[in-house]
PDB file of C-alpha atoms in Angstrom:
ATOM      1  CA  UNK A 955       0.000   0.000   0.000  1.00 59.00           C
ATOM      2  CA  UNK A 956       1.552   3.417  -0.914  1.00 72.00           C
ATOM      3  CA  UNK A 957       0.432   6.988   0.595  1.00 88.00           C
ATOM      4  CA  UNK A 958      -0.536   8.497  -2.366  1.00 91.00           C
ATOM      5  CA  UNK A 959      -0.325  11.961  -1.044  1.00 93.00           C
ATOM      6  CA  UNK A 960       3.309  11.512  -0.926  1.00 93.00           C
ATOM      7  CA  UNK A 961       3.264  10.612  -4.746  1.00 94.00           C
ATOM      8  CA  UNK A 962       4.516  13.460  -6.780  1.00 95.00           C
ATOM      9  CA  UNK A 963       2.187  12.666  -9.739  1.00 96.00           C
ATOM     10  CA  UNK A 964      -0.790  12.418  -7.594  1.00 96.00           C
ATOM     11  CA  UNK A 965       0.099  16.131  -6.040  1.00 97.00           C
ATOM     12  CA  UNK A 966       1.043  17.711  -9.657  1.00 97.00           C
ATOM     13  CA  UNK A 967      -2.449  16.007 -11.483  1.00 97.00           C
ATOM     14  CA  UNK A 968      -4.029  17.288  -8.315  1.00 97.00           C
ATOM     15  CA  UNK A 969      -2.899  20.666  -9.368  1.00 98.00           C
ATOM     16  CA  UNK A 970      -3.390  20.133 -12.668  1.00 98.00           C
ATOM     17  CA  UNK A 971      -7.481  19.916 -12.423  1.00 97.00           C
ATOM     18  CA  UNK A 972      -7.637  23.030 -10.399  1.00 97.00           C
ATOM     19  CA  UNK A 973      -5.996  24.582 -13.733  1.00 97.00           C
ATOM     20  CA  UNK A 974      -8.673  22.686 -15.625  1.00 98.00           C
ATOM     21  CA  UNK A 975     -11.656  23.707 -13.862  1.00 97.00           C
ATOM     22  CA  UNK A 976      -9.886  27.249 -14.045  1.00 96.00           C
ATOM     23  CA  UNK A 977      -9.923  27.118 -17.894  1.00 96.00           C
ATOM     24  CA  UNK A 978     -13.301  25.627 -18.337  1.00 96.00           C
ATOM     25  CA  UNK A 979     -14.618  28.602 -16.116  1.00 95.00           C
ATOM     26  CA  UNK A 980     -14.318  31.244 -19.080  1.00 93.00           C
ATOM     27  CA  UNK A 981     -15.783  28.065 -21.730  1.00 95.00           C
ATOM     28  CA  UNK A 982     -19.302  29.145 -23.049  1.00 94.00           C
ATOM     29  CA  UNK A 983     -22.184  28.571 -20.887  1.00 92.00           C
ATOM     30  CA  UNK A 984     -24.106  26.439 -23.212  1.00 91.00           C
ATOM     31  CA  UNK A 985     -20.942  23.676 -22.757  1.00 89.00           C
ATOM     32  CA  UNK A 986     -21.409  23.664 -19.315  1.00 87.00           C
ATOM     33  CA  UNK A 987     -23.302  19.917 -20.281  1.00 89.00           C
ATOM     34  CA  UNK A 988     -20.576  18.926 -22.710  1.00 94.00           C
ATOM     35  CA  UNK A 989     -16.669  19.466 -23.107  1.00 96.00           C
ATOM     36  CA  UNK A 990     -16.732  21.232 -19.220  1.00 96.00           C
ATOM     37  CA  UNK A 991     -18.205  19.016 -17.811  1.00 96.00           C
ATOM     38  CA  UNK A 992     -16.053  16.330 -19.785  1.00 97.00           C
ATOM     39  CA  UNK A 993     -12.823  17.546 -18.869  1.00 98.00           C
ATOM     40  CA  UNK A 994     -13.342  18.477 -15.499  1.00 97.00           C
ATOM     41  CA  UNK A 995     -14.261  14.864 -15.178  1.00 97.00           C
ATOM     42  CA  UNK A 996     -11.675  13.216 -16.519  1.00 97.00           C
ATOM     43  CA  UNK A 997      -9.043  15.309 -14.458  1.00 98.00           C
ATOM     44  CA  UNK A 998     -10.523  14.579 -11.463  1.00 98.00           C
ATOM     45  CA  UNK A 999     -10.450  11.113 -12.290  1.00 98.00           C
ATOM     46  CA  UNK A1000      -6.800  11.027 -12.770  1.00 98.00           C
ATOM     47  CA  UNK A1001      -5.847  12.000  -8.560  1.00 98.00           C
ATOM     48  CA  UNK A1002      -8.816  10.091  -7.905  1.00 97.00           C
ATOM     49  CA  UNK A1003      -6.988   6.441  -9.475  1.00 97.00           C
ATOM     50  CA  UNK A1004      -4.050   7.162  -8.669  1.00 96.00           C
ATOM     51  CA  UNK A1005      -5.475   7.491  -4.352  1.00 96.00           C
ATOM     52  CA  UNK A1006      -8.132   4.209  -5.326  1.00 95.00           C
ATOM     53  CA  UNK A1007      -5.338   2.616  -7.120  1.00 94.00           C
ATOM     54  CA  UNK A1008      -2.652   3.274  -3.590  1.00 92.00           C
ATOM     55  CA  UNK A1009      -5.237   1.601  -1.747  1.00 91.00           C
ATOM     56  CA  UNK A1010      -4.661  -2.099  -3.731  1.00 88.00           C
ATOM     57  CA  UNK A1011      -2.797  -4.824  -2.065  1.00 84.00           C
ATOM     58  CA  UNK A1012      -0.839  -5.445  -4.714  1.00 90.00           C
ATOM     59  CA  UNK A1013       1.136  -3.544  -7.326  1.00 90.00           C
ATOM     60  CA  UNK A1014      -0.747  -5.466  -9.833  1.00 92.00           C
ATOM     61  CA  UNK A1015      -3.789  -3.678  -9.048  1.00 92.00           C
ATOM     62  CA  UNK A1016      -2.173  -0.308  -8.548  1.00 94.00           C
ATOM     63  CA  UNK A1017      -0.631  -0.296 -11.999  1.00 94.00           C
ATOM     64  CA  UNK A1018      -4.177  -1.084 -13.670  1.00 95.00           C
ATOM     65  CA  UNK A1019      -5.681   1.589 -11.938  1.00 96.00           C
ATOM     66  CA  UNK A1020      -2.704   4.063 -13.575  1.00 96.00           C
ATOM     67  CA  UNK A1021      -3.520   2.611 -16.852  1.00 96.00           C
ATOM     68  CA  UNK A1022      -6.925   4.198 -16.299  1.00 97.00           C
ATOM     69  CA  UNK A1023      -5.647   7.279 -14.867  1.00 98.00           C
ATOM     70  CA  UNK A1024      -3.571   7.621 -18.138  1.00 98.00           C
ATOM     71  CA  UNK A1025      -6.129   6.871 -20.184  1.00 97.00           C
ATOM     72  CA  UNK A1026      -8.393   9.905 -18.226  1.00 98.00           C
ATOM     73  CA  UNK A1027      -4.902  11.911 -19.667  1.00 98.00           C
ATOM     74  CA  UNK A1028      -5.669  10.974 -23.287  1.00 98.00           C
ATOM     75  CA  UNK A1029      -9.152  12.357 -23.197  1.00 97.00           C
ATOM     76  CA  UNK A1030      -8.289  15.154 -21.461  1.00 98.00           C
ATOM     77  CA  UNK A1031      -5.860  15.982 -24.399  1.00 98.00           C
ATOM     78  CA  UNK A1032      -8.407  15.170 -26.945  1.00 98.00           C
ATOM     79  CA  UNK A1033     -11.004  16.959 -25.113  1.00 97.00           C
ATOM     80  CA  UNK A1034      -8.468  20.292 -24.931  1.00 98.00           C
ATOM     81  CA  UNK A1035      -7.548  19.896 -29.049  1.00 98.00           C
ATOM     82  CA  UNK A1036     -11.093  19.705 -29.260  1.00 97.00           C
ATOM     83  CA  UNK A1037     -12.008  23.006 -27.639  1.00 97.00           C
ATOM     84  CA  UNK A1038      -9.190  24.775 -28.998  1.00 97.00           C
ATOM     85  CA  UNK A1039     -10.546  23.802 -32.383  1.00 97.00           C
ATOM     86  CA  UNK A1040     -14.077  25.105 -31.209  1.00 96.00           C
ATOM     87  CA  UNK A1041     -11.827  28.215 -30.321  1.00 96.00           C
ATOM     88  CA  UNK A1042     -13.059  27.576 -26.251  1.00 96.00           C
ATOM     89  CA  UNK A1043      -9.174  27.942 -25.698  1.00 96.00           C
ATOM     90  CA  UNK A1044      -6.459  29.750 -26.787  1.00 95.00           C
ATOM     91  CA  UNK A1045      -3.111  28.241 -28.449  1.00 96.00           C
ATOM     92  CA  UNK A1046      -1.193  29.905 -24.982  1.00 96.00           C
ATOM     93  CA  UNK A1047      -3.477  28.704 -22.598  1.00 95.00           C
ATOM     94  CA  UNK A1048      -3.419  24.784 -24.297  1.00 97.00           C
ATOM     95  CA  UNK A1049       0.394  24.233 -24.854  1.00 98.00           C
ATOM     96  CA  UNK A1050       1.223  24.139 -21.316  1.00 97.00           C
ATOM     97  CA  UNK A1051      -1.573  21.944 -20.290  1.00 98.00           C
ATOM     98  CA  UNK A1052      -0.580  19.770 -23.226  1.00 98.00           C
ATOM     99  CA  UNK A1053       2.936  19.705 -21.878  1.00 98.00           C
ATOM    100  CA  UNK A1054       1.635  18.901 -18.666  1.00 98.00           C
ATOM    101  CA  UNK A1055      -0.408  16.211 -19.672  1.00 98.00           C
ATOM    102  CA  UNK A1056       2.578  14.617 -21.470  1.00 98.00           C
ATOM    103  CA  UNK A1057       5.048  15.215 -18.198  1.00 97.00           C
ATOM    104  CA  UNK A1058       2.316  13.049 -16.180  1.00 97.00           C
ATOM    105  CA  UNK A1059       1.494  10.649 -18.590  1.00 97.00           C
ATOM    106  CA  UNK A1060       5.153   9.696 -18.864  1.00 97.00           C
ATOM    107  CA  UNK A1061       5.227   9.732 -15.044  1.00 96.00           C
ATOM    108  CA  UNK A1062       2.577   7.149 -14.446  1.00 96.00           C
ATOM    109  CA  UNK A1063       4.097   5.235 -17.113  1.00 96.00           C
ATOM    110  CA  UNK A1064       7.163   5.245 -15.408  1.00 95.00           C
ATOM    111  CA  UNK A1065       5.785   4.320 -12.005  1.00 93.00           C
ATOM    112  CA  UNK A1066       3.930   1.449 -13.849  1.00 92.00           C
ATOM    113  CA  UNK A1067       7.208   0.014 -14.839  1.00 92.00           C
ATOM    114  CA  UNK A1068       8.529  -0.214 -11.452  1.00 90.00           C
ATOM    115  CA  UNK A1069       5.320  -1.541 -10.182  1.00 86.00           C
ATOM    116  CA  UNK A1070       5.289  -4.670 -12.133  1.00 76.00           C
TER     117      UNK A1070
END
């Protein structure tokens, strides 16, 4: 069992939603059922795995529940390229969460490795 608020990629995809939820703020009100809602979702799920996942007795289980935290990282990305197509976000405000996303995806993949 690990305590995941010791993990650095739980604290920095913690972070990371608060900058979501900051970005979907200023998204058009009649999204507020669709992409905010989406990607608010699927960064929340990403801290959320990776604490459900530090629960599991084994690493086994831990690792499977970062495969689903990275896969909450892929929509977020598509859900991002998405609204900056829709022109919901700005090329400045989605190459640093697109960097981000790609410094934590690598993380978890990295921790997966050494679980296994």
């Amino acid at each position: 069992m690990h305590r995941f608020k010791q993990l650095e990629i739980w604290k920095q995809s913690r972070q990371f939603c608060t900058q979501i939820y900051l970005v979907t703020y200023h998204f058009p009100s009649e999204e507020r059922f669709g992409l905010t809602t989406q990607l608010r979702r699927s960064s929340v799920s990403i801290p959320s795995n990776i604490a459900e996942g530090s629960s599991r007795k084994s690493n086994k289980d831990f690792a499977r529940f970062l495969e689903i935290a990275i896969g909450s990282a892929y929509e977020i990305e598509t859900q991002l390229l998405i609204s900056n197509d829709l022109g919901f976000i700005t090329e400045e405000n989605l190459n640093p969460l697109l960097s981000k996303i790609d410094i934590m995806t690598k993380m978890m993949y990295n921790f997966q490795v050494t679980l296994k």
